[in-house]
Amino acid sequence: RDFKAFMQAATAAKKVLHDNAVTGQGLPTYGTQVLMNVINTMGALPTRNHRDVQFEEAGRISGEAMHEKRASDGKTHLVTNAACFGCTIACGRISRIDESHFSVKNSPQYWGANGGLEYEAAWALGVANGVGDLEALQYANLLCNEHGMDPISFGATVGAAMELYDLGILSKEQIGLDAKFGSAEALCKLVEMTATGEGFGKDLGLGSARMCAKYGRPELSMSVKNQEFPAYDSRGIQGMGLAYATSNRGACHLRGYTVASEVLGIPVKTDPLTTDGKADLVKAFQDATGVFDSAGICVFTTFAWTLTDIQPQIQAACEGDWSMDKLNLVGERIWNMERQFNLAAGLTAADDDLPPRLKNEPAKTGPAKGLVNKL
């Protein structure tokens, strides 16, 4: 519509990304894995199927660890960063797995540089299962990518299976291996079994909600609307509990990322351990995210941008009125249309809930010790 005005607005907005500590420094250097140690320190890292909120081996699988030289070959796990087309942030990871690691020592097809671990995948494949082996997580991540499996749902489902095994509900004979928490060997074998639909892999392929229901313990599925949680425990980040419960697509951090405010202070710092003001905060994030998503813009830009940064870009690119008032209205309408779809599909207010564990079992360690989520 107005190419010159659009380029001016985009150039100004790119400078905001470049000058921001998160989008200009943290994400390019460490990727989303920059969050591993941060979230662990604040006691909001869901560990071993949400039994705990801190993982003793988080440092071994963090963004910083990906920069460290391995004793086996003197190389770093991380090769370089990578970017989506035209992106100035370049938060992606390119990694090289240790060729001597048990998971790949007989599989040279995995020895080269491949897409590396993101925070969510490293959490789900590692922390959710108590596995602190960076190479095992990379291998499991590669297989998830190859076979079209979501690493968050897969990893969280393995965590549920390991708890069922720990409780004696599932046996070694049923699973086909010793599936104890912390076993990198079990993780690697289970991802292979799920990818091929072999044995217990078929049960893991059901996802945690259906798998846990099958074995009589539906409450052990850490999910909302049958979708598994991402890497933030809502006992330590209270606003995320409301965001998860009301998310239209089930437990999701990409529909209302209050972590930005509660942890990183973006756009304002709020106390992660209280519910004060969180309803307004969640709504604001949900509506704004609808606008960013519909504009085709990566949500990671919101670490630096607000709607005021994209409003002039949209106004220059599109016909009609795209004022701030209009954008806020559009975001709210998007959310409500999704909600209407869910209601027509049979969901009700009763589905806007959290698993009993998060509401009844207090965090054991860290700043949130003694707290449940106060949904």
Short mmCIF file of C-alpha atoms in Angstrom, two decimals:
data_model
loop_
_atom_site.label_atom_id
_atom_site.label_comp_id
_atom_site.label_asym_id
_atom_site.label_seq_id
_atom_site.Cartn_x
_atom_site.Cartn_y
_atom_site.Cartn_z
CA ARG A 1 0.00 0.00 0.00
CA ASP A 2 2.78 2.45 0.97
CA PHE A 3 6.11 0.75 0.38
CA LYS A 4 8.27 3.67 1.48
CA ALA A 5 6.37 4.11 4.76
CA PHE A 6 6.50 0.36 5.36
CA MET A 7 10.27 0.18 4.90
CA GLN A 8 10.76 3.15 7.21
CA ALA A 9 8.60 1.52 9.89
CA ALA A 10 10.27 -1.86 9.46
CA THR A 11 13.76 -0.36 9.63
CA ALA A 12 12.91 1.49 12.83
CA ALA A 13 11.42 -1.66 14.33
CA LYS A 14 14.48 -3.75 13.39
CA LYS A 15 16.66 -1.31 15.31
CA VAL A 16 14.49 -1.91 18.38
CA LEU A 17 15.16 -5.65 18.03
CA HIS A 18 18.89 -5.06 17.57
CA ASP A 19 19.19 -2.80 20.62
CA ASN A 20 17.19 -5.03 22.97
CA ALA A 21 19.12 -7.25 25.39
CA VAL A 22 16.97 -10.31 24.67
CA THR A 23 16.48 -10.12 20.89
CA GLY A 24 19.81 -8.45 20.16
CA GLN A 25 22.08 -10.41 22.52
CA GLY A 26 20.55 -13.26 24.53
CA LEU A 27 18.66 -15.08 21.78
CA PRO A 28 21.35 -14.77 19.07
CA THR A 29 24.03 -16.03 21.49
CA TYR A 30 22.24 -18.78 23.40
CA GLY A 31 18.97 -19.25 21.53
CA THR A 32 15.82 -19.95 23.50
CA GLN A 33 18.05 -22.20 25.63
CA VAL A 34 19.08 -19.00 27.41
CA LEU A 35 16.02 -19.67 29.60
CA MET A 36 17.09 -23.04 31.03
CA ASN A 37 19.18 -21.74 33.93
CA VAL A 38 16.97 -18.67 34.39
CA ILE A 39 13.74 -20.63 34.87
CA ASN A 40 15.47 -23.29 36.95
CA THR A 41 16.91 -20.69 39.35
CA MET A 42 13.51 -19.13 39.92
CA GLY A 43 11.97 -22.51 40.73
CA ALA A 44 9.60 -22.80 37.79
CA LEU A 45 11.21 -25.60 35.76
CA PRO A 46 8.78 -28.57 35.68
CA THR A 47 10.88 -31.60 36.62
CA ARG A 48 10.08 -35.33 36.43
CA ASN A 49 6.48 -34.90 35.30
CA HIS A 50 5.99 -31.81 37.46
CA ARG A 51 6.92 -33.60 40.69
CA ASP A 52 9.54 -30.91 41.26
CA VAL A 53 10.19 -27.36 40.08
CA GLN A 54 13.99 -27.41 39.90
CA PHE A 55 16.34 -29.81 38.07
CA GLU A 56 19.73 -30.52 39.59
CA GLU A 57 21.30 -31.11 36.16
CA ALA A 58 19.82 -28.11 34.33
CA GLY A 59 23.27 -26.61 33.85
CA ARG A 60 24.41 -29.64 31.87
CA ILE A 61 21.74 -29.15 29.19
CA SER A 62 21.57 -25.35 29.12
CA GLY A 63 22.40 -22.86 26.38
CA GLU A 64 25.69 -22.18 28.15
CA ALA A 65 26.53 -25.90 28.14
CA MET A 66 26.06 -26.00 24.37
CA HIS A 67 29.02 -23.58 24.12
CA GLU A 68 31.34 -25.67 26.28
CA LYS A 69 34.01 -27.95 24.77
CA ARG A 70 33.42 -31.67 25.17
CA ALA A 71 36.06 -33.81 26.85
CA SER A 72 35.60 -36.53 24.20
CA ASP A 73 36.61 -34.54 21.13
CA GLY A 74 37.36 -30.98 22.23
CA LYS A 75 34.48 -29.62 20.15
CA THR A 76 31.48 -27.60 21.25
CA HIS A 77 28.00 -29.00 20.88
CA LEU A 78 26.91 -25.76 19.19
CA VAL A 79 28.26 -25.12 15.69
CA THR A 80 26.57 -21.80 14.98
CA ASN A 81 23.28 -19.98 15.21
CA ALA A 82 20.73 -19.80 12.41
CA ALA A 83 17.87 -17.61 11.28
CA CYS A 84 14.55 -17.92 9.55
CA PHE A 85 14.44 -16.00 6.25
CA GLY A 86 15.03 -12.30 6.75
CA CYS A 87 15.16 -12.54 10.56
CA THR A 88 17.47 -10.21 12.47
CA ILE A 89 17.32 -12.25 15.69
CA ALA A 90 18.77 -15.58 14.46
CA CYS A 91 17.90 -17.58 17.58
CA GLY A 92 18.10 -20.99 15.86
CA ARG A 93 20.77 -23.53 16.77
CA ILE A 94 22.95 -25.70 14.55
CA SER A 95 24.61 -28.46 16.58
CA ARG A 96 26.88 -31.44 16.08
CA ILE A 97 26.27 -34.51 18.22
CA ASP A 98 29.22 -36.33 19.82
CA GLU A 99 30.01 -39.18 17.41
CA SER A 100 31.12 -41.43 20.26
CA HIS A 101 27.81 -41.12 22.11
CA PHE A 102 25.94 -44.41 22.51
CA SER A 103 22.91 -43.10 20.64
CA VAL A 104 24.74 -42.46 17.35
CA LYS A 105 28.07 -44.29 17.43
CA ASN A 106 26.70 -46.78 14.88
CA SER A 107 24.61 -44.20 12.99
CA PRO A 108 26.89 -41.97 10.90
CA GLN A 109 23.86 -40.31 9.30
CA TYR A 110 23.55 -38.29 12.51
CA TRP A 111 27.20 -37.23 12.78
CA GLY A 112 26.95 -34.02 10.79
CA ALA A 113 25.59 -30.63 11.77
CA ASN A 114 21.85 -30.62 12.42
CA GLY A 115 19.16 -28.41 13.86
CA GLY A 116 19.98 -27.96 17.54
CA LEU A 117 17.96 -27.95 20.73
CA GLU A 118 15.48 -25.26 21.56
CA TYR A 119 14.56 -24.59 25.19
CA GLU A 120 11.19 -26.33 24.98
CA ALA A 121 12.63 -29.48 23.42
CA ALA A 122 15.55 -29.59 25.85
CA TRP A 123 13.11 -29.22 28.73
CA ALA A 124 10.58 -31.81 27.54
CA LEU A 125 13.10 -34.44 26.46
CA GLY A 126 15.40 -33.80 29.41
CA VAL A 127 14.00 -32.11 32.51
CA ALA A 128 10.51 -33.65 32.28
CA ASN A 129 12.21 -37.05 32.38
CA GLY A 130 15.13 -36.22 34.68
CA VAL A 131 17.65 -36.75 31.85
CA GLY A 132 20.74 -34.53 31.96
CA ASP A 133 22.52 -35.92 28.88
CA LEU A 134 22.82 -33.21 26.20
CA GLU A 135 23.73 -35.66 23.42
CA ALA A 136 20.78 -37.94 24.21
CA LEU A 137 18.43 -34.96 24.04
CA GLN A 138 19.88 -33.92 20.70
CA TYR A 139 19.40 -37.44 19.33
CA ALA A 140 15.80 -37.62 20.55
CA ASN A 141 15.15 -34.18 19.10
CA LEU A 142 16.51 -35.24 15.71
CA LEU A 143 14.20 -38.26 15.63
CA CYS A 144 11.21 -36.13 16.62
CA ASN A 145 12.00 -33.77 13.74
CA GLU A 146 12.53 -36.63 11.28
CA HIS A 147 9.26 -38.35 12.16
CA GLY A 148 7.02 -35.33 12.63
CA MET A 149 6.61 -35.69 16.38
CA ASP A 150 6.22 -32.68 18.64
CA PRO A 151 9.10 -32.90 21.16
CA ILE A 152 7.07 -31.14 23.86
CA SER A 153 4.19 -33.60 23.76
CA PHE A 154 6.49 -36.57 23.22
CA GLY A 155 8.87 -35.69 26.04
CA ALA A 156 6.08 -34.87 28.47
CA THR A 157 4.38 -38.16 27.62
CA VAL A 158 7.60 -40.04 28.37
CA GLY A 159 7.69 -38.21 31.70
CA ALA A 160 4.20 -39.48 32.49
CA ALA A 161 5.19 -43.01 31.48
CA MET A 162 8.28 -42.85 33.71
CA GLU A 163 6.09 -41.83 36.64
CA LEU A 164 3.69 -44.70 35.93
CA TYR A 165 6.72 -46.99 35.90
CA ASP A 166 8.10 -45.47 39.10
CA LEU A 167 4.75 -46.06 40.82
CA GLY A 168 4.65 -49.69 39.68
CA ILE A 169 1.63 -49.19 37.46
CA LEU A 170 3.69 -50.04 34.40
CA SER A 171 6.23 -52.86 34.46
CA LYS A 172 9.50 -53.44 32.65
CA GLU A 173 7.79 -56.18 30.71
CA GLN A 174 4.99 -53.87 29.55
CA ILE A 175 7.33 -51.11 28.43
CA GLY A 176 10.08 -53.39 27.18
CA LEU A 177 12.86 -51.69 29.13
CA ASP A 178 13.84 -50.14 32.44
CA ALA A 179 12.10 -46.75 32.14
CA LYS A 180 13.29 -45.07 35.29
CA PHE A 181 13.55 -41.29 35.61
CA GLY A 182 16.96 -40.07 34.50
CA SER A 183 17.70 -42.85 32.01
CA ALA A 184 19.14 -41.43 28.79
CA GLU A 185 19.17 -44.93 27.34
CA ALA A 186 15.44 -45.33 27.97
CA LEU A 187 14.70 -41.93 26.40
CA CYS A 188 16.60 -42.80 23.22
CA LYS A 189 15.00 -46.23 22.91
CA LEU A 190 11.51 -44.86 23.58
CA VAL A 191 11.81 -42.19 20.89
CA GLU A 192 12.81 -44.90 18.41
CA MET A 193 9.89 -47.10 19.47
CA THR A 194 7.41 -44.24 19.16
CA ALA A 195 8.72 -43.17 15.77
CA THR A 196 8.25 -46.68 14.39
CA GLY A 197 5.12 -47.60 16.35
CA GLU A 198 6.92 -50.50 17.96
CA GLY A 199 5.69 -52.07 21.20
CA PHE A 200 5.04 -49.55 23.97
CA GLY A 201 5.79 -46.81 21.45
CA LYS A 202 2.19 -47.18 20.32
CA ASP A 203 1.01 -46.20 23.81
CA LEU A 204 3.36 -43.22 23.92
CA GLY A 205 1.97 -42.21 20.54
CA LEU A 206 -1.42 -41.74 22.19
CA GLY A 207 -0.14 -38.71 24.09
CA SER A 208 -0.11 -38.42 27.85
CA ALA A 209 -3.85 -37.84 28.38
CA ARG A 210 -5.02 -40.98 26.60
CA MET A 211 -2.07 -43.04 27.79
CA CYS A 212 -2.59 -42.14 31.46
CA ALA A 213 -6.33 -42.75 31.15
CA LYS A 214 -5.60 -46.17 29.62
CA TYR A 215 -3.66 -47.16 32.73
CA GLY A 216 -6.17 -45.73 35.18
CA ARG A 217 -4.29 -42.59 36.29
CA PRO A 218 -5.60 -39.70 34.16
CA GLU A 219 -4.46 -37.15 36.75
CA LEU A 220 -0.82 -37.93 35.94
CA SER A 221 -1.18 -36.36 32.51
CA MET A 222 0.27 -32.87 32.85
CA SER A 223 -2.00 -31.29 30.26
CA VAL A 224 -4.88 -28.91 29.62
CA LYS A 225 -7.53 -29.84 27.07
CA ASN A 226 -5.36 -32.93 26.43
CA GLN A 227 -2.35 -30.88 25.32
CA GLU A 228 0.84 -31.22 27.34
CA PHE A 229 2.42 -28.29 29.19
CA PRO A 230 5.45 -26.41 27.98
CA ALA A 231 8.47 -25.58 30.14
CA TYR A 232 7.06 -23.27 32.82
CA ASP A 233 5.63 -24.47 36.13
CA SER A 234 2.70 -22.32 37.14
CA ARG A 235 3.42 -22.72 40.84
CA GLY A 236 6.47 -20.53 40.28
CA ILE A 237 4.91 -18.34 37.58
CA GLN A 238 1.32 -17.85 38.70
CA GLY A 239 0.04 -15.96 35.66
CA MET A 240 0.95 -18.87 33.39
CA GLY A 241 -1.55 -21.05 35.25
CA LEU A 242 -4.41 -18.83 34.12
CA ALA A 243 -2.91 -18.59 30.62
CA TYR A 244 -2.67 -22.39 30.37
CA ALA A 245 -6.16 -23.02 31.75
CA THR A 246 -7.89 -20.56 29.42
CA SER A 247 -5.79 -21.17 26.31
CA ASN A 248 -8.01 -22.08 23.39
CA ARG A 249 -5.57 -24.72 22.11
CA GLY A 250 -4.80 -26.37 25.42
CA ALA A 251 -1.71 -25.86 27.57
CA CYS A 252 0.41 -23.46 25.55
CA HIS A 253 2.97 -20.72 26.18
CA LEU A 254 2.44 -19.16 22.75
CA ARG A 255 -1.06 -17.83 23.33
CA GLY A 256 -0.33 -15.65 26.34
CA TYR A 257 3.32 -15.55 27.37
CA THR A 258 3.13 -13.83 30.74
CA VAL A 259 6.65 -15.16 31.38
CA ALA A 260 7.79 -12.02 29.55
CA SER A 261 6.38 -9.85 32.31
CA GLU A 262 6.65 -12.14 35.32
CA VAL A 263 10.24 -13.24 34.65
CA LEU A 264 11.86 -10.85 32.18
CA GLY A 265 10.05 -7.63 33.07
CA ILE A 266 8.66 -7.07 29.57
CA PRO A 267 6.90 -4.67 29.12
CA VAL A 268 6.62 -4.24 32.93
CA LYS A 269 7.81 -6.45 35.79
CA THR A 270 5.15 -8.27 37.78
CA ASP A 271 5.58 -10.61 40.75
CA PRO A 272 5.52 -14.24 39.50
CA LEU A 273 4.50 -15.57 42.91
CA THR A 274 1.20 -13.67 43.22
CA THR A 275 -2.07 -13.56 41.28
CA ASP A 276 -2.52 -9.81 41.68
CA GLY A 277 -3.35 -8.20 38.35
CA LYS A 278 -2.74 -11.40 36.43
CA ALA A 279 -6.22 -11.65 34.88
CA ASP A 280 -5.72 -8.32 33.10
CA LEU A 281 -2.16 -9.29 32.21
CA VAL A 282 -3.23 -12.61 30.69
CA LYS A 283 -5.99 -11.00 28.64
CA ALA A 284 -3.64 -8.31 27.34
CA PHE A 285 -1.07 -10.90 26.28
CA GLN A 286 -3.71 -13.17 24.70
CA ASP A 287 -5.23 -10.36 22.63
CA ALA A 288 -1.87 -8.93 21.55
CA THR A 289 -0.60 -12.39 20.58
CA GLY A 290 -3.60 -12.84 18.31
CA VAL A 291 -2.56 -9.70 16.42
CA PHE A 292 1.10 -10.69 16.15
CA ASP A 293 0.24 -14.20 14.95
CA SER A 294 -2.27 -12.94 12.39
CA ALA A 295 0.25 -10.42 11.08
CA GLY A 296 2.60 -13.31 10.33
CA ILE A 297 5.20 -12.02 12.78
CA CYS A 298 7.27 -14.31 15.02
CA VAL A 299 6.15 -14.07 18.64
CA PHE A 300 9.78 -13.75 19.76
CA THR A 301 9.73 -10.17 18.50
CA THR A 302 7.46 -9.41 21.45
CA PHE A 303 10.47 -9.59 23.76
CA ALA A 304 11.28 -6.18 22.29
CA TRP A 305 8.19 -5.01 20.38
CA THR A 306 4.75 -4.00 21.55
CA LEU A 307 1.74 -3.36 19.33
CA THR A 308 2.98 0.20 18.90
CA ASP A 309 6.00 -1.17 17.00
CA ILE A 310 3.98 -3.20 14.50
CA GLN A 311 1.04 -0.80 14.14
CA PRO A 312 2.85 1.50 11.65
CA GLN A 313 4.07 -1.53 9.69
CA ILE A 314 0.55 -2.96 9.36
CA GLN A 315 -0.91 0.47 8.60
CA ALA A 316 1.59 0.95 5.76
CA ALA A 317 1.13 -2.57 4.41
CA CYS A 318 -2.64 -2.97 4.52
CA GLU A 319 -5.69 -1.09 3.28
CA GLY A 320 -8.04 0.51 5.79
CA ASP A 321 -7.86 1.64 9.38
CA TRP A 322 -5.23 -0.12 11.50
CA SER A 323 -5.10 2.19 14.46
CA MET A 324 -4.15 0.94 17.93
CA ASP A 325 -7.84 0.81 18.88
CA LYS A 326 -8.56 -1.33 15.82
CA LEU A 327 -5.66 -3.70 16.54
CA ASN A 328 -6.76 -4.19 20.14
CA LEU A 329 -10.29 -4.95 18.95
CA VAL A 330 -9.00 -7.39 16.33
CA GLY A 331 -6.96 -9.27 18.96
CA GLU A 332 -9.98 -9.63 21.21
CA ARG A 333 -12.18 -10.77 18.33
CA ILE A 334 -9.65 -13.40 17.26
CA TRP A 335 -9.64 -14.84 20.75
CA ASN A 336 -13.42 -14.84 21.02
CA MET A 337 -13.86 -16.50 17.60
CA GLU A 338 -11.52 -19.29 18.68
CA ARG A 339 -13.50 -19.61 21.89
CA GLN A 340 -16.75 -19.85 19.93
CA PHE A 341 -15.26 -22.64 17.83
CA ASN A 342 -14.32 -24.57 20.98
CA LEU A 343 -17.79 -24.13 22.47
CA ALA A 344 -19.37 -25.41 19.27
CA ALA A 345 -16.99 -28.39 19.40
CA GLY A 346 -18.26 -29.29 22.87
CA LEU A 347 -15.73 -27.74 25.24
CA THR A 348 -17.07 -25.92 28.30
CA ALA A 349 -15.78 -23.73 31.13
CA ALA A 350 -14.98 -26.95 33.00
CA ASP A 351 -12.17 -27.54 30.50
CA ASP A 352 -10.45 -24.32 31.63
CA ASP A 353 -8.64 -26.08 34.43
CA LEU A 354 -5.24 -27.39 35.56
CA PRO A 355 -4.19 -30.88 36.69
CA PRO A 356 -4.73 -31.54 40.41
CA ARG A 357 -0.98 -31.69 41.04
CA LEU A 358 -0.47 -28.01 40.24
CA LYS A 359 -3.37 -26.93 42.47
CA ASN A 360 -2.77 -29.31 45.38
CA GLU A 361 0.93 -30.27 45.59
CA PRO A 362 3.14 -27.36 46.70
CA ALA A 363 6.50 -26.66 45.11
CA LYS A 364 9.23 -28.32 47.17
CA THR A 365 12.18 -26.00 46.50
CA GLY A 366 13.14 -22.57 45.23
CA PRO A 367 11.39 -19.21 45.53
CA ALA A 368 7.98 -20.85 45.04
CA LYS A 369 8.51 -23.39 47.82
CA GLY A 370 5.21 -24.11 49.54
CA LEU A 371 3.08 -22.61 46.77
CA VAL A 372 0.46 -24.22 44.57
CA ASN A 373 -1.05 -22.47 41.58
CA LYS A 374 -3.92 -20.31 42.80
CA LEU A 375 -6.13 -20.72 39.74
#
